[in-house]
Coordinates of C-alpha atoms in Angstrom, one line a residue:
X1 CA 126.3 113.4 91.4
X2 CA 126.6 116.6 93.4
X3 CA 123.9 117.3 96.0
X4 CA 122.9 120.6 94.3
X5 CA 121.8 118.8 91.2
X6 CA 120.1 115.8 92.7
X7 CA 116.4 115.5 93.7
X8 CA 116.4 114.1 97.3
X9 CA 112.7 114.4 98.1
X10 CA 111.6 110.9 97.2
X11 CA 109.7 110.0 94.0
X12 CA 106.4 111.3 95.5
X13 CA 108.0 114.7 96.3
X14 CA 105.7 115.2 99.2
X15 CA 105.4 118.8 100.3
X16 CA 106.5 120.6 102.4
X17 CA 109.7 118.5 102.1
X18 CA 110.0 119.4 98.4
X19 CA 109.5 123.1 99.1
X20 CA 112.5 125.5 98.9
X21 CA 112.8 126.1 102.7
X22 CA 113.4 122.3 103.2
X23 CA 115.0 121.3 99.9
X24 CA 116.9 124.2 98.4
X25 CA 119.0 122.3 95.9
X26 CA 118.4 122.8 92.2
X27 CA 117.8 119.1 91.7
X28 CA 114.2 119.4 92.7
X29 CA 113.6 122.2 90.1
X30 CA 115.2 120.1 87.4
X31 CA 113.2 117.1 88.5
X32 CA 109.9 119.1 88.3
X33 CA 110.8 120.7 84.9
X34 CA 111.9 117.3 83.4
X35 CA 108.6 115.7 84.5
X36 CA 106.7 118.6 83.1
X37 CA 108.4 118.2 79.8
X38 CA 107.8 114.5 79.9
X39 CA 104.1 115.1 80.8
X40 CA 103.7 117.4 77.8
X41 CA 105.3 114.8 75.5
X42 CA 103.1 112.1 76.9
X43 CA 99.9 114.1 76.4
X44 CA 101.1 114.8 72.8
X45 CA 101.6 111.1 72.2
X46 CA 98.2 110.3 73.6
X47 CA 96.6 112.9 71.3
X48 CA 98.5 111.3 68.4
X49 CA 97.2 107.8 69.2
X50 CA 93.6 108.9 69.5
X51 CA 93.6 110.8 66.3
X52 CA 95.4 108.0 64.5
X53 CA 92.9 105.4 65.6
X54 CA 89.9 107.6 64.7
X55 CA 91.2 108.8 61.3
X56 CA 93.7 106.4 59.9
X57 CA 92.0 103.0 60.2
X58 CA 92.2 100.6 57.2
X59 CA 89.2 100.4 54.9
X60 CA 86.5 98.3 56.6
X61 CA 88.2 98.6 60.1
X62 CA 85.3 99.9 62.2
X63 CA 85.8 100.6 65.9
X64 CA 84.0 97.4 66.8
X65 CA 86.5 95.4 64.6
X66 CA 89.6 96.8 66.1
X67 CA 92.1 94.3 67.5
X68 CA 92.0 94.4 71.3
X69 CA 95.6 95.7 71.4
X70 CA 94.6 98.7 69.4
X71 CA 91.4 99.2 71.3
X72 CA 93.2 99.2 74.7
X73 CA 95.9 101.6 73.5
X74 CA 93.1 103.9 72.2
X75 CA 91.4 103.8 75.6
X76 CA 94.8 104.2 77.4
X77 CA 95.5 107.4 75.3
X78 CA 92.3 109.0 76.8
X79 CA 93.5 108.1 80.3
X80 CA 96.9 109.8 79.5
X81 CA 95.3 113.0 78.3
X82 CA 93.1 113.0 81.4
X83 CA 95.6 112.2 84.1
X84 CA 98.9 113.8 82.9
X85 CA 97.5 117.3 82.9
X86 CA 96.7 116.9 86.6
X87 CA 100.3 116.2 87.4
X88 CA 101.4 119.0 85.1
X89 CA 99.3 121.5 87.0
X90 CA 100.7 120.2 90.3
X91 CA 104.3 120.6 89.0
X92 CA 103.6 124.1 87.8
X93 CA 102.2 125.0 91.2
X94 CA 105.3 123.5 93.0
X95 CA 107.7 125.4 90.7
X96 CA 105.8 128.6 91.4
X97 CA 106.2 127.9 95.1
X98 CA 109.9 127.2 94.7
X99 CA 110.9 129.8 92.1
X100 CA 108.4 132.7 92.7
X101 CA 107.8 132.3 96.4
X102 CA 104.3 131.1 95.9
X103 CA 102.3 129.6 98.8
X104 CA 100.3 126.6 97.3
X105 CA 101.8 123.9 99.5
X106 CA 103.5 125.7 102.4
X107 CA 101.4 125.2 105.6
X108 CA 103.0 128.2 107.4
X109 CA 101.9 130.4 104.4
X110 CA 98.3 129.2 104.5
X111 CA 98.9 126.5 101.9
X112 CA 98.1 122.8 102.2
X113 CA 100.6 119.9 102.0
X114 CA 97.6 117.6 101.6
X115 CA 96.6 119.4 98.4
X116 CA 99.9 118.1 96.8
X117 CA 99.0 114.6 97.8
X118 CA 95.5 114.9 96.2
X119 CA 97.0 116.2 93.0
X120 CA 99.8 113.7 92.9
X121 CA 97.6 110.7 93.5
X122 CA 94.8 111.9 91.2
X123 CA 97.5 111.4 88.6
X124 CA 99.4 108.6 90.3
X125 CA 96.7 106.0 90.5
X126 CA 95.5 106.4 86.9
X127 CA 99.2 106.2 86.0
X128 CA 99.2 102.6 87.4
X129 CA 96.6 101.8 84.8
X130 CA 98.4 103.8 82.1
X131 CA 101.3 101.4 82.3
X132 CA 99.2 98.3 83.0
X133 CA 96.7 98.7 80.1
X134 CA 99.4 98.2 77.4
X135 CA 100.5 95.0 79.2
X136 CA 96.9 93.8 79.1
X137 CA 96.8 94.7 75.5
X138 CA 99.8 92.4 74.9
X139 CA 98.1 89.6 76.8
X140 CA 94.9 90.1 74.8
X141 CA 96.9 89.7 71.5
X142 CA 99.3 86.9 72.4
X143 CA 97.1 84.5 74.4
X144 CA 94.5 83.9 71.6
X145 CA 97.2 83.3 69.0
X146 CA 98.9 80.6 70.9
X147 CA 95.6 79.2 72.2
X148 CA 94.4 78.9 68.6
X149 CA 91.1 80.4 69.6
X150 CA 89.5 83.9 69.4
X151 CA 89.5 85.9 72.5
X152 CA 86.7 84.8 74.8
X153 CA 84.2 87.7 75.4
X154 CA 85.7 90.4 73.1
X155 CA 82.9 92.8 73.9
X156 CA 83.3 92.3 77.7
X157 CA 87.1 92.8 77.5
X158 CA 86.7 95.9 75.4
X159 CA 83.9 97.4 77.6
X160 CA 85.8 96.5 80.8
X161 CA 88.7 98.6 79.6
X162 CA 86.4 101.6 79.2
X163 CA 85.0 101.1 82.7
X164 CA 88.6 100.8 84.2
X165 CA 89.6 104.1 82.5
X166 CA 86.6 105.8 84.1
X167 CA 86.9 104.2 87.6
X168 CA 90.7 104.7 87.7
X169 CA 90.0 108.4 88.0
X170 CA 87.9 107.9 91.1
X171 CA 90.1 105.8 93.4
X172 CA 93.2 108.0 94.1
X173 CA 92.6 108.6 97.8
X174 CA 93.0 105.0 98.7
X175 CA 96.7 106.0 98.8
X176 CA 95.7 108.5 101.5
X177 CA 93.7 106.4 104.0
X178 CA 96.3 107.2 106.7
X179 CA 96.0 111.0 106.1
X180 CA 92.8 111.3 108.0
X181 CA 90.4 112.6 105.4
X182 CA 87.3 111.5 107.3
X183 CA 85.1 108.4 107.5
X184 CA 82.7 109.3 104.7
X185 CA 85.6 110.1 102.2
X186 CA 87.4 106.9 103.2
X187 CA 84.2 104.8 102.6
X188 CA 83.7 106.3 99.1
X189 CA 87.3 105.4 98.0
X190 CA 87.0 102.0 99.6
X191 CA 83.9 101.3 97.5
X192 CA 85.4 102.7 94.3
X193 CA 88.7 100.8 94.8
X194 CA 86.9 97.5 95.4
X195 CA 84.5 98.1 92.5
X196 CA 87.4 98.5 90.0
X197 CA 88.3 94.9 90.7
X198 CA 85.2 93.8 88.9
X199 CA 86.2 94.9 85.3
X200 CA 89.7 93.7 86.0
X201 CA 88.4 90.3 87.0
X202 CA 86.5 90.2 83.7
X203 CA 89.8 90.4 81.9
X204 CA 91.4 87.6 83.9
X205 CA 88.3 85.4 83.3
X206 CA 88.4 86.2 79.5
X207 CA 92.1 85.3 79.2
X208 CA 91.8 82.1 81.2
X209 CA 88.7 81.1 79.3
X210 CA 90.5 81.6 76.0
X211 CA 93.1 79.0 76.9
X212 CA 90.5 76.5 78.2
X213 CA 89.8 74.0 75.4
X214 CA 92.4 75.6 73.1
X215 CA 95.4 74.0 71.5
X216 CA 97.8 75.9 73.6
X217 CA 101.4 76.2 72.4
X218 CA 103.9 77.2 75.1
X219 CA 106.2 79.3 73.0
X220 CA 108.4 81.9 74.8
X221 CA 105.9 84.7 74.2
X222 CA 103.0 82.5 75.6
X223 CA 105.1 81.5 78.6
X224 CA 105.8 85.1 79.5
X225 CA 102.1 86.1 79.0
X226 CA 100.8 83.2 81.1
X227 CA 103.3 84.1 83.9
X228 CA 102.2 87.7 83.6
X229 CA 98.5 86.7 84.0
X230 CA 99.3 84.6 87.2
X231 CA 101.5 87.3 88.8
X232 CA 98.8 89.9 88.0
X233 CA 96.2 87.7 89.7
X234 CA 98.4 87.7 92.9
X235 CA 99.0 91.5 92.5
X236 CA 95.3 92.1 92.0
X237 CA 94.3 90.2 95.1
X238 CA 96.8 92.0 97.3
X239 CA 95.7 95.2 95.7
X240 CA 92.1 94.6 96.9
X241 CA 93.5 94.2 100.4
X242 CA 95.0 97.8 100.1
X243 CA 91.5 99.0 99.0
X244 CA 90.2 98.1 102.5
X245 CA 91.1 100.9 104.8
X246 CA 91.8 98.9 108.1
X247 CA 94.2 96.5 106.3
X248 CA 95.8 99.4 104.4
X249 CA 96.5 101.2 107.7
X250 CA 98.5 98.1 108.8
X251 CA 100.4 97.4 105.6
X252 CA 100.8 100.8 103.8
X253 CA 104.3 101.5 104.9
X254 CA 105.6 97.9 105.0
X255 CA 107.2 95.5 102.5
X256 CA 103.8 94.0 101.8
X257 CA 103.1 97.1 99.6
X258 CA 106.5 96.8 97.9
X259 CA 105.6 93.2 97.0
X260 CA 102.2 94.2 95.7
X261 CA 103.7 97.0 93.7
X262 CA 106.2 94.8 92.0
X263 CA 103.7 92.0 91.3
X264 CA 102.1 94.6 89.0
X265 CA 105.0 96.5 87.7
X266 CA 107.3 93.5 87.2
X267 CA 105.2 90.5 87.3
X268 CA 102.6 91.9 85.0
X269 CA 104.2 94.7 83.0
X270 CA 107.8 93.6 82.6
X271 CA 106.8 89.9 81.9
X272 CA 104.1 91.1 79.3
X273 CA 106.7 93.4 77.6
X274 CA 109.2 90.5 77.4
X275 CA 106.5 88.3 75.9
X276 CA 105.5 91.1 73.5
X277 CA 109.1 91.6 72.4
X278 CA 109.5 87.9 71.6
X279 CA 106.2 88.0 69.8
X280 CA 106.7 91.0 67.6
X281 CA 110.5 90.9 67.2
X282 CA 110.2 88.7 64.0
X283 CA 107.9 91.3 62.5
X284 CA 110.2 94.2 63.4
X285 CA 113.5 92.5 62.4
X286 CA 112.6 89.7 60.0
X287 CA 114.4 87.2 62.3
X288 CA 113.3 84.9 65.0
X289 CA 114.6 85.1 68.6
X290 CA 116.1 81.9 70.0
X291 CA 113.4 79.8 71.7
X292 CA 116.0 77.9 73.7
X293 CA 117.6 81.1 75.2
X294 CA 114.1 82.6 75.5
X295 CA 112.9 79.7 77.7
X296 CA 116.1 79.9 79.9
X297 CA 115.3 83.6 80.2
X298 CA 111.7 82.9 81.2
X299 CA 112.6 80.4 83.9
X300 CA 115.4 82.6 85.4
X301 CA 113.0 85.6 85.5
X302 CA 110.1 83.7 86.9
X303 CA 112.0 81.9 89.6
X304 CA 114.0 85.0 90.4
X305 CA 110.9 87.2 90.6
X306 CA 109.0 84.9 92.9
X307 CA 112.1 84.4 95.2
X308 CA 112.6 88.2 95.3
X309 CA 109.1 89.5 95.9
X310 CA 106.7 86.7 97.1
X311 CA 108.6 86.4 100.3
X312 CA 108.3 90.2 100.8
X313 CA 104.6 89.8 101.5
X314 CA 105.6 87.8 104.6
X315 CA 108.2 90.3 105.6
X316 CA 105.7 93.1 105.3
X317 CA 103.1 91.3 107.4
X318 CA 105.8 90.6 109.9
X319 CA 106.3 94.4 110.2
X320 CA 109.3 95.2 108.0
X321 CA 109.1 98.9 107.1
X322 CA 109.8 100.2 103.6
X323 CA 111.8 103.4 102.9
X324 CA 114.5 102.4 105.4
X325 CA 118.1 101.6 104.5
X326 CA 118.4 98.8 107.1
X327 CA 116.3 96.7 109.4
X328 CA 116.6 95.3 112.9
X329 CA 117.9 91.8 113.5
X330 CA 114.5 90.2 114.2
X331 CA 113.8 86.4 114.0
X332 CA 113.4 85.3 110.4
X333 CA 114.0 88.6 108.7
X334 CA 117.7 87.9 107.9
X335 CA 117.2 84.6 106.0
X336 CA 114.1 86.0 104.2
X337 CA 116.0 89.0 102.9
X338 CA 118.8 86.7 101.8
X339 CA 116.3 84.7 99.8
X340 CA 115.0 87.9 98.2
X341 CA 118.5 89.0 97.3
X342 CA 119.3 85.6 95.7
X343 CA 116.2 86.0 93.6
X344 CA 117.4 89.3 92.4
X345 CA 120.6 87.7 91.0
X346 CA 118.4 85.2 89.1
X347 CA 116.5 88.1 87.6
X348 CA 119.8 89.9 86.7
X349 CA 121.0 86.7 84.9
X350 CA 117.7 86.4 83.0
X351 CA 117.8 90.1 82.0
X352 CA 121.4 89.6 80.6
X353 CA 120.2 86.5 78.7
X354 CA 117.3 88.5 77.3
X355 CA 119.6 91.3 76.0
X356 CA 122.0 88.7 74.6
X357 CA 119.2 87.0 72.8
X358 CA 118.1 90.2 71.3
X359 CA 121.5 91.1 70.0
X360 CA 122.5 87.7 68.5
X361 CA 119.0 87.2 67.0
X362 CA 119.1 90.6 65.3
X363 CA 122.2 89.5 63.3
X364 CA 122.1 85.7 63.3
X365 CA 118.5 84.7 64.0
X366 CA 116.6 82.3 61.7
X367 CA 114.6 84.1 59.0
X368 CA 111.1 84.6 60.3
X369 CA 108.9 84.8 57.2
X370 CA 105.8 87.0 57.0
X371 CA 103.7 85.3 59.7
X372 CA 105.7 82.8 61.7
X373 CA 103.0 82.5 64.5
X374 CA 100.0 82.1 62.1
X375 CA 98.6 85.2 63.8
X376 CA 95.4 87.0 62.7
X377 CA 95.9 90.8 62.8
X378 CA 96.9 93.0 59.9
X379 CA 100.6 93.6 60.8
X380 CA 101.2 90.0 59.8
X381 CA 99.8 90.5 56.3
X382 CA 103.0 92.3 55.2
X383 CA 106.6 91.4 55.0
X384 CA 109.0 91.1 57.9
X385 CA 110.3 93.7 58.4
X386 CA 107.6 95.8 56.8
X387 CA 108.4 98.2 53.9
X388 CA 108.1 101.9 54.4
X389 CA 104.5 102.0 53.0
X390 CA 103.6 99.0 55.3
X391 CA 101.2 97.3 52.8
X392 CA 100.9 96.8 49.1
X393 CA 97.4 95.3 49.6
X394 CA 95.1 94.4 52.5
X395 CA 92.7 91.5 52.8
X396 CA 89.0 92.4 53.1
X397 CA 88.1 93.3 56.7
X398 CA 84.7 91.9 57.8
X399 CA 85.6 90.5 61.3
X400 CA 88.1 90.8 64.1
X401 CA 90.5 88.2 62.5
X402 CA 91.0 89.3 58.9
X403 CA 93.9 87.0 58.3
X404 CA 92.0 84.0 59.6
X405 CA 89.2 84.8 57.1
X406 CA 91.7 85.2 54.3
X407 CA 93.4 81.9 55.1
X408 CA 90.1 80.0 55.8
X409 CA 87.5 81.3 53.3
X410 CA 85.4 78.2 53.8
X411 CA 85.0 78.9 57.6
X412 CA 85.4 82.6 58.2
X413 CA 84.6 84.3 61.5
X414 CA 81.1 85.8 61.8
X415 CA 80.9 89.2 60.2
X416 CA 80.9 92.0 62.8
X417 CA 78.2 94.4 61.7
X418 CA 78.5 98.1 61.5
X419 CA 77.1 99.5 64.7
X420 CA 76.0 102.9 63.5
X421 CA 77.7 106.1 62.5
X422 CA 79.9 106.2 65.6
X423 CA 81.4 102.8 64.6
X424 CA 82.7 104.3 61.3
X425 CA 83.4 107.8 62.7
X426 CA 86.4 109.3 60.9
X427 CA 86.7 113.1 61.8
X428 CA 89.0 115.6 60.3
X429 CA 92.5 115.0 61.6
X430 CA 93.3 118.6 62.5
X431 CA 90.1 119.2 64.2
X432 CA 90.2 115.9 66.1
X433 CA 93.7 116.7 67.3
X434 CA 92.7 120.2 68.6
X435 CA 89.5 118.8 70.3
X436 CA 91.6 116.1 72.0
X437 CA 94.1 118.8 73.1
X438 CA 91.3 120.8 74.5
X439 CA 90.1 117.8 76.6
X440 CA 93.6 117.6 78.2
X441 CA 93.8 121.4 78.8
X442 CA 90.4 121.3 80.5
X443 CA 91.9 119.0 83.0
X444 CA 94.9 121.3 83.5
X445 CA 92.6 124.4 84.1
X446 CA 90.2 122.3 86.2
X447 CA 93.0 121.7 88.8
X448 CA 94.0 125.4 88.9
X449 CA 90.3 126.5 89.3
X450 CA 89.7 124.0 92.0
X451 CA 92.9 125.2 93.8
X452 CA 91.7 128.8 93.6
X453 CA 88.3 127.8 95.0
X454 CA 89.8 125.8 97.8
X455 CA 92.2 128.5 99.0
X456 CA 89.7 131.4 98.5
X457 CA 86.5 129.8 99.7
X458 CA 86.6 132.0 102.8
X459 CA 87.7 135.6 103.0
X460 CA 91.4 136.0 103.7
X461 CA 93.1 138.8 105.6
X462 CA 95.3 141.1 103.6
X463 CA 95.1 142.1 99.9
X464 CA 92.6 140.0 97.9
X465 CA 89.9 140.3 95.3
X466 CA 89.1 143.8 96.5
X467 CA 92.3 144.9 94.8
X468 CA 90.9 144.0 91.4
X469 CA 89.3 146.6 89.1
X470 CA 86.2 144.7 88.1
X471 CA 84.8 147.4 85.8
X472 CA 87.9 147.5 83.6
X473 CA 88.2 143.8 83.6
X474 CA 84.6 143.5 82.5
X475 CA 85.3 145.8 79.5
X476 CA 88.3 143.8 78.1
X477 CA 86.5 140.5 79.0
X478 CA 83.6 141.6 76.8
X479 CA 86.2 142.0 74.0
X480 CA 87.3 138.4 74.5
X481 CA 83.8 137.1 74.6
X482 CA 83.0 139.1 71.4
X483 CA 85.9 137.5 69.7
X484 CA 84.1 134.1 69.8
X485 CA 81.4 135.7 67.7
X486 CA 83.9 137.2 65.2
X487 CA 85.8 134.0 64.7
X488 CA 82.4 132.2 64.1
X489 CA 81.6 134.8 61.5
X490 CA 85.0 134.2 59.9
X491 CA 84.3 130.5 59.6
X492 CA 80.8 131.3 58.2
X493 CA 82.5 133.5 55.6
X494 CA 84.8 130.7 54.6
X495 CA 82.0 128.2 54.3
X496 CA 80.1 130.7 52.0
X497 CA 83.4 131.1 50.0
X498 CA 83.4 134.8 50.9
X499 CA 87.1 135.0 51.5
X500 CA 87.1 138.8 52.1
X501 CA 84.7 138.6 54.9
X502 CA 86.5 135.6 56.3
X503 CA 89.7 137.6 56.5
X504 CA 88.0 140.7 57.9
X505 CA 86.4 138.8 60.7
X506 CA 89.6 137.0 61.4
X507 CA 91.4 140.3 61.8
X508 CA 88.7 141.5 64.1
X509 CA 89.2 138.4 66.2
X510 CA 92.9 139.1 66.5
X511 CA 92.3 142.8 67.5
X512 CA 89.8 141.8 70.2
X513 CA 92.1 139.2 71.6
X514 CA 94.9 141.7 71.6
X515 CA 92.8 144.2 73.5
X516 CA 92.2 141.5 76.1
X517 CA 95.9 140.7 76.5
X518 CA 96.8 144.4 76.8
X519 CA 94.0 144.8 79.4
X520 CA 95.3 141.9 81.4
X521 CA 98.9 143.3 81.2
X522 CA 97.7 146.7 82.5
X523 CA 95.9 145.0 85.3
X524 CA 99.0 143.1 86.3
X525 CA 101.1 146.3 86.2
X526 CA 98.6 148.1 88.5
X527 CA 98.8 145.2 90.9
X528 CA 102.6 145.1 90.9
X529 CA 102.6 148.9 91.5
X530 CA 100.3 148.3 94.5
X531 CA 102.7 145.7 95.9
X532 CA 100.6 142.6 95.0
X533 CA 103.0 140.0 93.7
X534 CA 102.8 136.2 93.3
X535 CA 104.3 135.5 96.7
X536 CA 102.3 138.0 98.7
X537 CA 99.5 135.7 99.9
X538 CA 97.4 132.8 98.8
X539 CA 95.0 135.0 96.8
X540 CA 97.9 136.5 94.8
X541 CA 99.5 133.1 94.2
X542 CA 96.3 131.5 93.0
X543 CA 95.1 134.6 91.0
X544 CA 98.3 135.1 89.1
X545 CA 98.7 131.4 88.4
X546 CA 95.1 131.0 87.1
X547 CA 94.9 134.2 85.1
X548 CA 98.5 134.0 84.0
X549 CA 98.1 130.6 82.4
X550 CA 94.9 131.7 80.8
X551 CA 96.7 134.7 79.3
X552 CA 99.5 132.4 78.1
X553 CA 96.9 130.3 76.3
X554 CA 95.3 133.4 74.7
X555 CA 98.7 134.5 73.5
X556 CA 99.3 131.1 71.9
X557 CA 95.9 131.4 70.3
X558 CA 96.7 134.8 68.9
X559 CA 100.0 133.4 67.4
X560 CA 97.9 130.6 65.8
X561 CA 95.4 133.1 64.4
X562 CA 98.2 135.3 63.0
X563 CA 99.6 132.2 61.2
X564 CA 96.2 131.3 59.9
X565 CA 95.7 134.9 58.7
X566 CA 99.1 134.9 57.0
X567 CA 98.3 131.6 55.2
X568 CA 94.9 133.0 54.1
X569 CA 96.5 136.2 52.7
X570 CA 99.1 134.4 50.6
X571 CA 97.1 131.3 49.6
X572 CA 94.4 130.8 47.1
X573 CA 91.6 129.3 49.2
X574 CA 88.9 127.7 47.1
X575 CA 85.6 126.0 47.9
X576 CA 85.5 127.0 51.5
X577 CA 88.1 124.5 52.5
X578 CA 90.6 125.6 55.2
X579 CA 90.6 123.1 58.1
X580 CA 93.2 125.1 60.1
X581 CA 90.7 127.9 60.7
X582 CA 88.1 125.6 62.1
X583 CA 90.7 123.9 64.3
X584 CA 92.0 127.2 65.7
X585 CA 88.4 128.3 66.1
X586 CA 87.7 125.4 68.4
X587 CA 90.8 126.4 70.5
X588 CA 89.7 130.0 70.6
X589 CA 86.2 129.1 71.8
X590 CA 87.8 127.0 74.5
X591 CA 90.0 129.8 76.0
X592 CA 86.8 132.0 75.9
X593 CA 84.9 129.4 77.9
X594 CA 87.7 129.1 80.4
X595 CA 87.6 132.8 80.9
X596 CA 83.8 132.7 81.6
X597 CA 84.6 130.4 84.6
X598 CA 87.7 132.4 85.7
X599 CA 85.9 135.8 85.4
X600 CA 82.9 134.5 87.3
X601 CA 84.9 132.9 90.1
X602 CA 87.6 135.5 90.5
X603 CA 85.9 138.8 89.7
X604 CA 82.1 138.3 90.2
X605 CA 81.8 135.8 93.0
X606 CA 83.5 138.1 95.6
X607 CA 80.9 140.8 94.8
X608 CA 77.9 138.5 95.6
X609 CA 79.1 136.3 98.4

């Protein structure tokens, strides 16, 4: 690939290396744009998962009766919509630096390279859990089935997932112990990083206890999941060592970290995925994968993985650095690297066998039947593969193992009682989707607002907030704030079935929003005429980014309002039912609330400080 189209700034893209003066090739821009698109898609998927779980559950399937797999994916979706917008904001800021001569991360322009690290790792460490939680979900589904026991401590496993989602947002700077953030900051992140090991240990204890006393069947899915559990135990223990700052200082840039990383991303995640594929392949295809080939795959992968990565812990402790293309001829390093290379060939052979097993099983595998594993969750209640409608009928759902209850009516699981309204909560799909989207966008704007505050906490030389016309901005801001009242009145008119008033108030909302956009455009034009552009200084960079993205969201809201108005004008709305209006109303109130913060920080704060 040509250098101009390749990103050569590492997968962390640390600034200022990824800034235009140091990496002028277009590959960095393509990299950032592709990640931005991927982030938007990931957030959209997370919203889809949350809304599906909340609104599309089977009759009788309360939140407390969810299979752990579904519960963990549900929790993981919240982590996605909280973490990915942070990265999206950082990528937007980097692109503004590169394409519009912004100054967010350029030290010689007043920006901060450390700011990029904070943004990247505030996403980057939750991302570890974003990819680990689905692996845990697979283990929580497969291990009980092949142990012939319910999961030990369902409530603790479910609750620990919620705790991990929360704590994973508070540990990012343990990736930055060597930056020099200060003793107090390092201590906080040491404590948070060690604390997150507690709910993780709860999961390991629950999976292990599930197997104890069970009738364990070591099928291929179970073998991969047991191996994933053991490799995760090792990866978790080495992870705790990275949570302790003095140890981290010694091992951060060594192969010890490479070994830890791969214990999680391969030992846990890849092994769990391979176990999950063997487990659900019969349901997806209607055919069984070969157990004989599967077990050959398992042993090749397990032996190869441990040959490849376990010895890298020793290499790292011996001082072998990562991110280098070669290493010195020091005693022991040569033969240990050779062992690691041999292990990689074992893993390659196992991967080829895995793909071969998939292909031949798809065409020549033994017929699976509806439930070859005697599993307990609802996907096994339909045919293999499922029909388009999934189910013709469902068994009654009173516990967490409905198929066990159906097959063993004389000794069913204890009924899981309904735990209040939240347990049976099923919101409107459209409103739930918009509210979840708002949560993600709050994170995006939170990063932009914090960046503005960080760079403008002290007075800067040159053009700044004094260039803004606060009086004019106050006038068109009042129009935007008033539009929250008018859209509320529009919704009230709809509820009262007074469609004329609903439409009139909706038109007033669109007019007020349009006035705000015109006012912001005029303010931009005045600033451009005065020579204030995005790349002028840090105030201009942060101001145009923050207010510009808010204006973009207002514009999208206006388009949505116009669509809603068009539908209202041509449709026969009856009985006050028009969910789209309420959903757009939530979004419109959100952009108004964001502007309350922006207006207060950007326009009013400089007048009183």
